[in-house]
Amino acid sequence: MVPMGLLSSSFFMLSLTGYRVGVAEKGLLTIRLSINMTGGHSSAPRAESSLSAMARAVAKLSQTPHPHHFGHGVEVDMLEQLAPYFPIARRVFISNLWLFGPLVAWLFSQKPETAAGIRTTTSVTIFNSGIKANVIPGYAEAIVNHRVNPRDSFDEVLERDRDIIDDDRIKIDLIPTVLPNHPPSPISSSKSFGFSVIRKSVQAIFKDTPVAPALCIGNTDTRHYLALSDNVYRFTPSIFKPGDTKRFHGPNERIAKDNYVQTVHFFQNVMFHADTSVTRGPQTHAPHDL
């Protein structure tokens, strides 16, 4: 899971710190590429092997990104709500995407985190072939993980994969993983009562911090709740500084002690703001009151 929270990073050519609320999340599509060819002894190699053919296929997939959908997704709403926090020069670009859209899309594409928000991504995660140093393998396979943009369908992604690989010998199969394959979620409103509760609760704890809708590029368990409400959000009041995203699912994944206390206060505010009968102000207890 890649949680939505406070992200401090270089964005649109300047430093911008703000809270992102996931109003939608990308789909998950994991596939297996496999090929069978004649193997043999390494002393008499053929011009091509299963391993070299598979290596060429995954290289093509990795080097050919899916087309972006900038201007047709959550990023438009995100930029509109963040616009007031940008200097006037940057605001001109954001407020005129009809003219500067291609430039802003290019800027988004320069960083992995923002590029992932405007297109379907491709990650080759597992490669299996060979059993012995002096034996040319007859079989090779690779596992490819796609995070599917809401503007794309599974069929479109698979068709594009086949076109990119352009090798009928390579078989493509959908496979289950720890997380089952599932399509992108619907897009929830950023003008709903629920989104307003999150915004008020954030700003009660983190003063003057912009809050904007965003596309969650990872996957969460919210797919189990889509039938319960038209508006489902993905959010955690965690503070991510440059370099922290590299720690997700890795060494030294962490949360600051002060941020832990802020997280408790945030959910306290969510409960108060969600109760429309409560008229008291935001809860801002000191840490020693916990």
PDB file of C-alpha atoms in Angstrom:
ATOM      1  CA  MET A   1       0.000   0.000   0.000  1.00  0.00           C
ATOM      2  CA  VAL A   2       1.150   3.529  -0.741  1.00  0.00           C
ATOM      3  CA  PRO A   3      -0.761   5.647   1.797  1.00  0.00           C
ATOM      4  CA  MET A   4      -2.091   9.132   1.143  1.00  0.00           C
ATOM      5  CA  GLY A   5      -0.691  11.688   3.568  1.00  0.00           C
ATOM      6  CA  LEU A   6       1.516  14.723   3.940  1.00  0.00           C
ATOM      7  CA  LEU A   7       4.070  14.814   1.147  1.00  0.00           C
ATOM      8  CA  SER A   8       6.901  17.314   1.192  1.00  0.00           C
ATOM      9  CA  SER A   9       8.677  17.280  -2.151  1.00  0.00           C
ATOM     10  CA  SER A  10       9.796  19.226  -5.170  1.00  0.00           C
ATOM     11  CA  PHE A  11       6.643  19.589  -7.226  1.00  0.00           C
ATOM     12  CA  PHE A  12       6.148  21.708 -10.323  1.00  0.00           C
ATOM     13  CA  MET A  13       9.594  23.271  -9.991  1.00  0.00           C
ATOM     14  CA  LEU A  14       9.220  24.378  -6.368  1.00  0.00           C
ATOM     15  CA  SER A  15       8.865  22.908  -2.907  1.00  0.00           C
ATOM     16  CA  LEU A  16       5.264  22.199  -1.994  1.00  0.00           C
ATOM     17  CA  THR A  17       3.990  20.561   1.176  1.00  0.00           C
ATOM     18  CA  GLY A  18       0.418  19.375   1.311  1.00  0.00           C
ATOM     19  CA  TYR A  19      -1.946  16.604   2.312  1.00  0.00           C
ATOM     20  CA  ARG A  20      -3.265  14.316  -0.385  1.00  0.00           C
ATOM     21  CA  VAL A  21      -6.542  12.464   0.091  1.00  0.00           C
ATOM     22  CA  GLY A  22      -6.999   9.428  -2.137  1.00  0.00           C
ATOM     23  CA  VAL A  23     -10.352   9.780  -3.888  1.00  0.00           C
ATOM     24  CA  ALA A  24      -9.571   6.800  -6.124  1.00  0.00           C
ATOM     25  CA  GLU A  25      -6.948   4.099  -6.453  1.00  0.00           C
ATOM     26  CA  LYS A  26      -5.373   2.311  -9.350  1.00  0.00           C
ATOM     27  CA  GLY A  27      -6.234  -1.232 -10.337  1.00  0.00           C
ATOM     28  CA  LEU A  28      -3.909  -4.188  -9.902  1.00  0.00           C
ATOM     29  CA  LEU A  29      -3.037  -6.509 -12.775  1.00  0.00           C
ATOM     30  CA  THR A  30      -0.293  -9.129 -12.346  1.00  0.00           C
ATOM     31  CA  ILE A  31       0.684 -11.282 -15.325  1.00  0.00           C
ATOM     32  CA  ARG A  32       3.117 -14.067 -16.108  1.00  0.00           C
ATOM     33  CA  LEU A  33       5.138 -14.030 -19.317  1.00  0.00           C
ATOM     34  CA  SER A  34       6.457 -17.449 -20.333  1.00  0.00           C
ATOM     35  CA  ILE A  35       8.270 -19.014 -23.271  1.00  0.00           C
ATOM     36  CA  ASN A  36       9.391 -22.537 -24.149  1.00  0.00           C
ATOM     37  CA  MET A  37      12.265 -23.104 -26.583  1.00  0.00           C
ATOM     38  CA  THR A  38      14.851 -25.767 -27.222  1.00  0.00           C
ATOM     39  CA  GLY A  39      17.558 -25.802 -24.588  1.00  0.00           C
ATOM     40  CA  GLY A  40      20.989 -27.385 -24.795  1.00  0.00           C
ATOM     41  CA  HIS A  41      24.581 -27.300 -23.687  1.00  0.00           C
ATOM     42  CA  SER A  42      26.266 -23.924 -23.253  1.00  0.00           C
ATOM     43  CA  SER A  43      29.207 -25.032 -25.420  1.00  0.00           C
ATOM     44  CA  ALA A  44      27.043 -24.895 -28.567  1.00  0.00           C
ATOM     45  CA  PRO A  45      24.587 -22.030 -28.172  1.00  0.00           C
ATOM     46  CA  ARG A  46      21.954 -21.134 -30.731  1.00  0.00           C
ATOM     47  CA  ALA A  47      21.457 -17.566 -31.899  1.00  0.00           C
ATOM     48  CA  GLU A  48      18.599 -17.129 -29.406  1.00  0.00           C
ATOM     49  CA  SER A  49      17.461 -18.822 -26.218  1.00  0.00           C
ATOM     50  CA  SER A  50      14.339 -18.667 -24.090  1.00  0.00           C
ATOM     51  CA  LEU A  51      16.245 -16.495 -21.641  1.00  0.00           C
ATOM     52  CA  SER A  52      17.403 -13.951 -24.237  1.00  0.00           C
ATOM     53  CA  ALA A  53      13.934 -13.799 -25.812  1.00  0.00           C
ATOM     54  CA  MET A  54      12.338 -13.150 -22.415  1.00  0.00           C
ATOM     55  CA  ALA A  55      14.997 -10.576 -21.529  1.00  0.00           C
ATOM     56  CA  ARG A  56      14.208  -8.700 -24.739  1.00  0.00           C
ATOM     57  CA  ALA A  57      10.468  -8.818 -23.958  1.00  0.00           C
ATOM     58  CA  VAL A  58      10.767  -7.411 -20.438  1.00  0.00           C
ATOM     59  CA  ALA A  59      13.245  -4.777 -21.630  1.00  0.00           C
ATOM     60  CA  LYS A  60      10.685  -3.592 -24.183  1.00  0.00           C
ATOM     61  CA  LEU A  61       7.963  -3.430 -21.528  1.00  0.00           C
ATOM     62  CA  SER A  62      10.192  -1.539 -19.098  1.00  0.00           C
ATOM     63  CA  GLN A  63      11.358   0.953 -21.717  1.00  0.00           C
ATOM     64  CA  THR A  64       7.939   1.639 -23.256  1.00  0.00           C
ATOM     65  CA  PRO A  65       5.635   3.332 -20.741  1.00  0.00           C
ATOM     66  CA  HIS A  66       1.905   3.290 -21.250  1.00  0.00           C
ATOM     67  CA  PRO A  67       0.475   6.589 -22.534  1.00  0.00           C
ATOM     68  CA  HIS A  68      -0.375   9.190 -19.906  1.00  0.00           C
ATOM     69  CA  HIS A  69      -3.887  10.479 -19.267  1.00  0.00           C
ATOM     70  CA  PHE A  70      -2.969  13.874 -17.879  1.00  0.00           C
ATOM     71  CA  GLY A  71      -5.893  16.284 -18.007  1.00  0.00           C
ATOM     72  CA  HIS A  72      -8.556  13.596 -17.761  1.00  0.00           C
ATOM     73  CA  GLY A  73      -8.232  12.422 -14.166  1.00  0.00           C
ATOM     74  CA  VAL A  74      -7.964  13.347 -10.505  1.00  0.00           C
ATOM     75  CA  GLU A  75      -4.840  15.437 -11.131  1.00  0.00           C
ATOM     76  CA  VAL A  76      -6.972  18.238 -12.621  1.00  0.00           C
ATOM     77  CA  ASP A  77      -9.029  18.602  -9.434  1.00  0.00           C
ATOM     78  CA  MET A  78      -5.837  18.319  -7.375  1.00  0.00           C
ATOM     79  CA  LEU A  79      -4.122  21.146  -9.264  1.00  0.00           C
ATOM     80  CA  GLU A  80      -7.208  23.374  -9.093  1.00  0.00           C
ATOM     81  CA  GLN A  81      -7.338  23.039  -5.308  1.00  0.00           C
ATOM     82  CA  LEU A  82      -3.590  23.523  -4.888  1.00  0.00           C
ATOM     83  CA  ALA A  83      -3.409  26.502  -7.265  1.00  0.00           C
ATOM     84  CA  PRO A  84      -3.933  29.180  -4.574  1.00  0.00           C
ATOM     85  CA  TYR A  85      -0.811  27.947  -2.771  1.00  0.00           C
ATOM     86  CA  PHE A  86       1.473  28.416  -5.778  1.00  0.00           C
ATOM     87  CA  PRO A  87       3.272  31.663  -6.655  1.00  0.00           C
ATOM     88  CA  ILE A  88       1.489  33.672  -9.333  1.00  0.00           C
ATOM     89  CA  ALA A  89       3.847  32.596 -12.124  1.00  0.00           C
ATOM     90  CA  ARG A  90       3.158  28.900 -11.507  1.00  0.00           C
ATOM     91  CA  ARG A  91      -0.534  29.615 -11.076  1.00  0.00           C
ATOM     92  CA  VAL A  92      -0.699  30.861 -14.666  1.00  0.00           C
ATOM     93  CA  PHE A  93       0.363  27.415 -15.912  1.00  0.00           C
ATOM     94  CA  ILE A  94      -2.014  25.531 -13.620  1.00  0.00           C
ATOM     95  CA  SER A  95      -5.001  27.745 -14.441  1.00  0.00           C
ATOM     96  CA  ASN A  96      -4.504  27.352 -18.180  1.00  0.00           C
ATOM     97  CA  LEU A  97      -4.036  23.640 -18.705  1.00  0.00           C
ATOM     98  CA  TRP A  98      -5.832  23.951 -22.049  1.00  0.00           C
ATOM     99  CA  LEU A  99      -2.643  25.671 -23.215  1.00  0.00           C
ATOM    100  CA  PHE A 100       0.092  24.412 -20.879  1.00  0.00           C
ATOM    101  CA  GLY A 101      -1.228  20.876 -20.326  1.00  0.00           C
ATOM    102  CA  PRO A 102       1.526  19.179 -22.389  1.00  0.00           C
ATOM    103  CA  LEU A 103       4.230  21.019 -20.427  1.00  0.00           C
ATOM    104  CA  VAL A 104       2.703  20.155 -17.053  1.00  0.00           C
ATOM    105  CA  ALA A 105       2.263  16.529 -18.171  1.00  0.00           C
ATOM    106  CA  TRP A 106       5.951  16.425 -19.070  1.00  0.00           C
ATOM    107  CA  LEU A 107       6.858  17.798 -15.638  1.00  0.00           C
ATOM    108  CA  PHE A 108       4.703  15.128 -13.986  1.00  0.00           C
ATOM    109  CA  SER A 109       6.526  12.470 -16.010  1.00  0.00           C
ATOM    110  CA  GLN A 110       9.949  13.455 -14.675  1.00  0.00           C
ATOM    111  CA  LYS A 111       9.472  11.906 -11.217  1.00  0.00           C
ATOM    112  CA  PRO A 112       8.310   8.326 -10.531  1.00  0.00           C
ATOM    113  CA  GLU A 113       5.763   9.362  -7.873  1.00  0.00           C
ATOM    114  CA  THR A 114       3.973  11.939 -10.058  1.00  0.00           C
ATOM    115  CA  ALA A 115       4.393   9.957 -13.279  1.00  0.00           C
ATOM    116  CA  ALA A 116       2.574   7.047 -11.637  1.00  0.00           C
ATOM    117  CA  GLY A 117      -0.407   9.312 -11.024  1.00  0.00           C
ATOM    118  CA  ILE A 118      -1.117   9.924 -14.709  1.00  0.00           C
ATOM    119  CA  ARG A 119      -0.534   6.562 -16.398  1.00  0.00           C
ATOM    120  CA  THR A 120      -0.643   2.800 -16.009  1.00  0.00           C
ATOM    121  CA  THR A 121       2.726   1.643 -14.690  1.00  0.00           C
ATOM    122  CA  THR A 122       4.729  -1.485 -15.495  1.00  0.00           C
ATOM    123  CA  SER A 123       7.123  -3.189 -13.077  1.00  0.00           C
ATOM    124  CA  VAL A 124       8.975  -6.410 -13.839  1.00  0.00           C
ATOM    125  CA  THR A 125       9.314  -7.964 -10.380  1.00  0.00           C
ATOM    126  CA  ILE A 126      10.408 -11.600 -10.888  1.00  0.00           C
ATOM    127  CA  PHE A 127      12.533 -13.318 -13.548  1.00  0.00           C
ATOM    128  CA  ASN A 128      13.040 -17.099 -13.545  1.00  0.00           C
ATOM    129  CA  SER A 129      15.148 -19.154 -15.936  1.00  0.00           C
ATOM    130  CA  GLY A 130      18.000 -21.627 -15.877  1.00  0.00           C
ATOM    131  CA  ILE A 131      19.082 -24.331 -13.443  1.00  0.00           C
ATOM    132  CA  LYS A 132      22.802 -24.764 -14.120  1.00  0.00           C
ATOM    133  CA  ALA A 133      25.727 -22.626 -15.272  1.00  0.00           C
ATOM    134  CA  ASN A 134      26.533 -24.760 -18.340  1.00  0.00           C
ATOM    135  CA  VAL A 135      22.956 -25.511 -19.472  1.00  0.00           C
ATOM    136  CA  ILE A 136      20.973 -23.255 -21.818  1.00  0.00           C
ATOM    137  CA  PRO A 137      17.460 -23.114 -20.358  1.00  0.00           C
ATOM    138  CA  GLY A 138      14.502 -24.224 -22.421  1.00  0.00           C
ATOM    139  CA  TYR A 139      12.017 -22.276 -20.290  1.00  0.00           C
ATOM    140  CA  ALA A 140      11.908 -18.698 -19.034  1.00  0.00           C
ATOM    141  CA  GLU A 141       9.267 -16.693 -17.252  1.00  0.00           C
ATOM    142  CA  ALA A 142       8.832 -13.225 -15.810  1.00  0.00           C
ATOM    143  CA  ILE A 143       6.231 -11.697 -13.511  1.00  0.00           C
ATOM    144  CA  VAL A 144       4.981  -8.237 -14.445  1.00  0.00           C
ATOM    145  CA  ASN A 145       2.981  -6.028 -12.088  1.00  0.00           C
ATOM    146  CA  HIS A 146       0.755  -3.322 -13.565  1.00  0.00           C
ATOM    147  CA  ARG A 147      -0.950  -0.589 -11.553  1.00  0.00           C
ATOM    148  CA  VAL A 148      -3.814   0.351 -13.835  1.00  0.00           C
ATOM    149  CA  ASN A 149      -4.939   3.945 -14.349  1.00  0.00           C
ATOM    150  CA  PRO A 150      -8.715   4.527 -14.001  1.00  0.00           C
ATOM    151  CA  ARG A 151      -8.805   5.530 -17.687  1.00  0.00           C
ATOM    152  CA  ASP A 152      -7.496   2.119 -18.788  1.00  0.00           C
ATOM    153  CA  SER A 153      -9.088  -1.338 -18.793  1.00  0.00           C
ATOM    154  CA  PHE A 154      -7.415  -4.718 -18.309  1.00  0.00           C
ATOM    155  CA  ASP A 155      -8.059  -5.598 -21.958  1.00  0.00           C
ATOM    156  CA  GLU A 156      -6.393  -2.387 -23.130  1.00  0.00           C
ATOM    157  CA  VAL A 157      -3.337  -2.986 -20.943  1.00  0.00           C
ATOM    158  CA  LEU A 158      -2.942  -6.587 -22.112  1.00  0.00           C
ATOM    159  CA  GLU A 159      -3.370  -5.620 -25.768  1.00  0.00           C
ATOM    160  CA  ARG A 160      -0.710  -2.954 -25.418  1.00  0.00           C
ATOM    161  CA  ASP A 161       1.641  -5.426 -23.706  1.00  0.00           C
ATOM    162  CA  ARG A 162       1.265  -7.820 -26.626  1.00  0.00           C
ATOM    163  CA  ASP A 163       1.914  -5.032 -29.125  1.00  0.00           C
ATOM    164  CA  ILE A 164       5.032  -3.906 -27.241  1.00  0.00           C
ATOM    165  CA  ILE A 165       6.471  -7.430 -26.879  1.00  0.00           C
ATOM    166  CA  ASP A 166       5.604  -8.303 -30.484  1.00  0.00           C
ATOM    167  CA  ASP A 167       6.560 -11.970 -30.075  1.00  0.00           C
ATOM    168  CA  ASP A 168       3.866 -14.634 -30.471  1.00  0.00           C
ATOM    169  CA  ARG A 169       6.082 -17.206 -28.755  1.00  0.00           C
ATOM    170  CA  ILE A 170       5.645 -15.458 -25.429  1.00  0.00           C
ATOM    171  CA  LYS A 171       2.507 -16.472 -23.583  1.00  0.00           C
ATOM    172  CA  ILE A 172       0.709 -14.011 -21.291  1.00  0.00           C
ATOM    173  CA  ASP A 173      -1.362 -15.295 -18.360  1.00  0.00           C
ATOM    174  CA  LEU A 174      -3.146 -13.499 -15.546  1.00  0.00           C
ATOM    175  CA  ILE A 175      -2.030 -14.851 -12.191  1.00  0.00           C
ATOM    176  CA  PRO A 176      -3.306 -14.378  -8.622  1.00  0.00           C
ATOM    177  CA  THR A 177      -0.963 -12.937  -6.015  1.00  0.00           C
ATOM    178  CA  VAL A 178      -1.292 -11.990  -2.356  1.00  0.00           C
ATOM    179  CA  LEU A 179      -3.556  -9.212  -3.637  1.00  0.00           C
ATOM    180  CA  PRO A 180      -6.009 -10.462  -6.267  1.00  0.00           C
ATOM    181  CA  ASN A 181      -6.236  -8.665  -9.594  1.00  0.00           C
ATOM    182  CA  HIS A 182      -8.900  -5.978  -9.467  1.00  0.00           C
ATOM    183  CA  PRO A 183      -9.895  -2.998 -11.632  1.00  0.00           C
ATOM    184  CA  PRO A 184      -9.390   0.669 -10.694  1.00  0.00           C
ATOM    185  CA  SER A 185     -11.857   2.059  -8.177  1.00  0.00           C
ATOM    186  CA  PRO A 186     -14.550   4.629  -8.966  1.00  0.00           C
ATOM    187  CA  ILE A 187     -13.594   8.247  -8.272  1.00  0.00           C
ATOM    188  CA  SER A 188     -15.118   9.674  -5.088  1.00  0.00           C
ATOM    189  CA  SER A 189     -16.211  13.297  -4.814  1.00  0.00           C
ATOM    190  CA  SER A 190     -13.926  15.926  -3.307  1.00  0.00           C
ATOM    191  CA  LYS A 191     -16.992  18.041  -2.533  1.00  0.00           C
ATOM    192  CA  SER A 192     -18.749  15.537  -0.278  1.00  0.00           C
ATOM    193  CA  PHE A 193     -19.386  15.688   3.462  1.00  0.00           C
ATOM    194  CA  GLY A 194     -16.810  12.944   4.007  1.00  0.00           C
ATOM    195  CA  PHE A 195     -14.050  14.818   2.188  1.00  0.00           C
ATOM    196  CA  SER A 196     -14.955  17.958   4.141  1.00  0.00           C
ATOM    197  CA  VAL A 197     -14.581  16.036   7.416  1.00  0.00           C
ATOM    198  CA  ILE A 198     -11.089  14.922   6.417  1.00  0.00           C
ATOM    199  CA  ARG A 199     -10.098  18.435   5.312  1.00  0.00           C
ATOM    200  CA  LYS A 200     -11.334  20.050   8.556  1.00  0.00           C
ATOM    201  CA  SER A 201      -9.637  17.399  10.670  1.00  0.00           C
ATOM    202  CA  VAL A 202      -6.327  17.864   8.870  1.00  0.00           C
ATOM    203  CA  GLN A 203      -6.407  21.622   9.175  1.00  0.00           C
ATOM    204  CA  ALA A 204      -7.313  21.409  12.873  1.00  0.00           C
ATOM    205  CA  ILE A 205      -4.001  19.651  13.521  1.00  0.00           C
ATOM    206  CA  PHE A 206      -1.773  20.943  10.720  1.00  0.00           C
ATOM    207  CA  LYS A 207      -2.549  24.647  10.387  1.00  0.00           C
ATOM    208  CA  ASP A 208      -2.641  26.273   6.935  1.00  0.00           C
ATOM    209  CA  THR A 209      -1.749  23.013   5.178  1.00  0.00           C
ATOM    210  CA  PRO A 210      -3.331  22.546   1.737  1.00  0.00           C
ATOM    211  CA  VAL A 211      -5.555  19.486   1.333  1.00  0.00           C
ATOM    212  CA  ALA A 212      -6.289  18.170  -2.136  1.00  0.00           C
ATOM    213  CA  PRO A 213      -7.701  15.057  -3.809  1.00  0.00           C
ATOM    214  CA  ALA A 214      -5.264  12.643  -5.433  1.00  0.00           C
ATOM    215  CA  LEU A 215      -5.041   9.243  -7.058  1.00  0.00           C
ATOM    216  CA  CYS A 216      -3.687   6.522  -4.768  1.00  0.00           C
ATOM    217  CA  ILE A 217      -1.007   4.778  -6.831  1.00  0.00           C
ATOM    218  CA  GLY A 218      -0.870   1.726  -4.560  1.00  0.00           C
ATOM    219  CA  ASN A 219      -3.637  -0.549  -3.355  1.00  0.00           C
ATOM    220  CA  THR A 220      -5.571  -0.604  -0.096  1.00  0.00           C
ATOM    221  CA  ASP A 221      -8.349  -2.677   1.448  1.00  0.00           C
ATOM    222  CA  THR A 222     -10.925  -0.023   0.476  1.00  0.00           C
ATOM    223  CA  ARG A 223     -11.957  -2.218  -2.470  1.00  0.00           C
ATOM    224  CA  HIS A 224     -13.952  -4.227   0.090  1.00  0.00           C
ATOM    225  CA  TYR A 225     -16.039  -1.158   0.974  1.00  0.00           C
ATOM    226  CA  LEU A 226     -16.931   0.152  -2.472  1.00  0.00           C
ATOM    227  CA  ALA A 227     -20.400  -1.392  -2.290  1.00  0.00           C
ATOM    228  CA  LEU A 228     -21.163   0.428   0.958  1.00  0.00           C
ATOM    229  CA  SER A 229     -20.733   4.026  -0.172  1.00  0.00           C
ATOM    230  CA  ASP A 230     -20.325   6.194  -3.246  1.00  0.00           C
ATOM    231  CA  ASN A 231     -17.511   8.055  -1.490  1.00  0.00           C
ATOM    232  CA  VAL A 232     -14.569   6.017  -0.196  1.00  0.00           C
ATOM    233  CA  TYR A 233     -11.314   7.735   0.767  1.00  0.00           C
ATOM    234  CA  ARG A 234      -7.745   6.613   1.415  1.00  0.00           C
ATOM    235  CA  PHE A 235      -5.837   8.677   3.925  1.00  0.00           C
ATOM    236  CA  THR A 236      -3.402   8.572   6.806  1.00  0.00           C
ATOM    237  CA  PRO A 237      -2.118  11.693   8.612  1.00  0.00           C
ATOM    238  CA  SER A 238       1.495  10.618   8.292  1.00  0.00           C
ATOM    239  CA  ILE A 239       4.274  12.981   7.290  1.00  0.00           C
ATOM    240  CA  PHE A 240       6.480  11.795   4.436  1.00  0.00           C
ATOM    241  CA  LYS A 241       9.686  13.695   3.808  1.00  0.00           C
ATOM    242  CA  PRO A 242      11.999  13.289   0.808  1.00  0.00           C
ATOM    243  CA  GLY A 243      13.427   9.780   0.895  1.00  0.00           C
ATOM    244  CA  ASP A 244      10.748   8.329   3.175  1.00  0.00           C
ATOM    245  CA  THR A 245       8.788   6.720   0.343  1.00  0.00           C
ATOM    246  CA  LYS A 246      11.827   4.522  -0.389  1.00  0.00           C
ATOM    247  CA  ARG A 247      11.394   2.987   3.072  1.00  0.00           C
ATOM    248  CA  PHE A 248       7.906   1.627   2.348  1.00  0.00           C
ATOM    249  CA  HIS A 249       8.022  -2.178   2.733  1.00  0.00           C
ATOM    250  CA  GLY A 250      11.749  -1.841   3.444  1.00  0.00           C
ATOM    251  CA  PRO A 251      14.375  -1.189   6.131  1.00  0.00           C
ATOM    252  CA  ASN A 252      13.785   1.584   8.664  1.00  0.00           C
ATOM    253  CA  GLU A 253      10.114   2.173   7.810  1.00  0.00           C
ATOM    254  CA  ARG A 254       9.100   4.571  10.548  1.00  0.00           C
ATOM    255  CA  ILE A 255       6.871   7.281  11.968  1.00  0.00           C
ATOM    256  CA  ALA A 256       8.049  10.145  14.177  1.00  0.00           C
ATOM    257  CA  LYS A 257       6.831  10.143  17.782  1.00  0.00           C
ATOM    258  CA  ASP A 258       5.310  13.612  17.436  1.00  0.00           C
ATOM    259  CA  ASN A 259       3.554  12.551  14.232  1.00  0.00           C
ATOM    260  CA  TYR A 260       2.126   9.519  16.051  1.00  0.00           C
ATOM    261  CA  VAL A 261       0.504  11.855  18.583  1.00  0.00           C
ATOM    262  CA  GLN A 262      -0.802  14.041  15.753  1.00  0.00           C
ATOM    263  CA  THR A 263      -2.301  10.942  14.147  1.00  0.00           C
ATOM    264  CA  VAL A 264      -4.271  10.160  17.317  1.00  0.00           C
ATOM    265  CA  HIS A 265      -5.530  13.757  17.473  1.00  0.00           C
ATOM    266  CA  PHE A 266      -6.486  13.637  13.794  1.00  0.00           C
ATOM    267  CA  PHE A 267      -8.801  10.656  14.266  1.00  0.00           C
ATOM    268  CA  GLN A 268     -10.240  12.300  17.348  1.00  0.00           C
ATOM    269  CA  ASN A 269     -11.133  15.290  15.181  1.00  0.00           C
ATOM    270  CA  VAL A 270     -12.614  13.028  12.505  1.00  0.00           C
ATOM    271  CA  MET A 271     -15.081  11.654  15.050  1.00  0.00           C
ATOM    272  CA  PHE A 272     -16.048  15.137  16.227  1.00  0.00           C
ATOM    273  CA  HIS A 273     -16.420  16.622  12.739  1.00  0.00           C
ATOM    274  CA  ALA A 274     -18.352  13.584  11.495  1.00  0.00           C
ATOM    275  CA  ASP A 275     -20.954  14.115  14.216  1.00  0.00           C
ATOM    276  CA  THR A 276     -22.997  16.958  12.743  1.00  0.00           C
ATOM    277  CA  SER A 277     -24.722  17.522  16.106  1.00  0.00           C
ATOM    278  CA  VAL A 278     -21.424  18.574  17.700  1.00  0.00           C
ATOM    279  CA  THR A 279     -20.811  22.319  17.566  1.00  0.00           C
ATOM    280  CA  ARG A 280     -17.665  22.543  19.689  1.00  0.00           C
ATOM    281  CA  GLY A 281     -14.370  23.497  18.077  1.00  0.00           C
ATOM    282  CA  PRO A 282     -11.545  21.212  16.920  1.00  0.00           C
ATOM    283  CA  GLN A 283      -9.845  19.060  19.523  1.00  0.00           C
ATOM    284  CA  THR A 284      -6.229  20.065  20.086  1.00  0.00           C
ATOM    285  CA  HIS A 285      -5.257  18.342  23.319  1.00  0.00           C
ATOM    286  CA  ALA A 286      -1.612  18.474  24.327  1.00  0.00           C
ATOM    287  CA  PRO A 287       0.391  15.238  24.069  1.00  0.00           C
ATOM    288  CA  HIS A 288       0.360  14.692  27.862  1.00  0.00           C
ATOM    289  CA  ASP A 289      -3.454  14.491  27.798  1.00  0.00           C
ATOM    290  CA  LEU A 290      -3.369  11.143  25.955  1.00  0.00           C
TER     291      LEU A 290
END
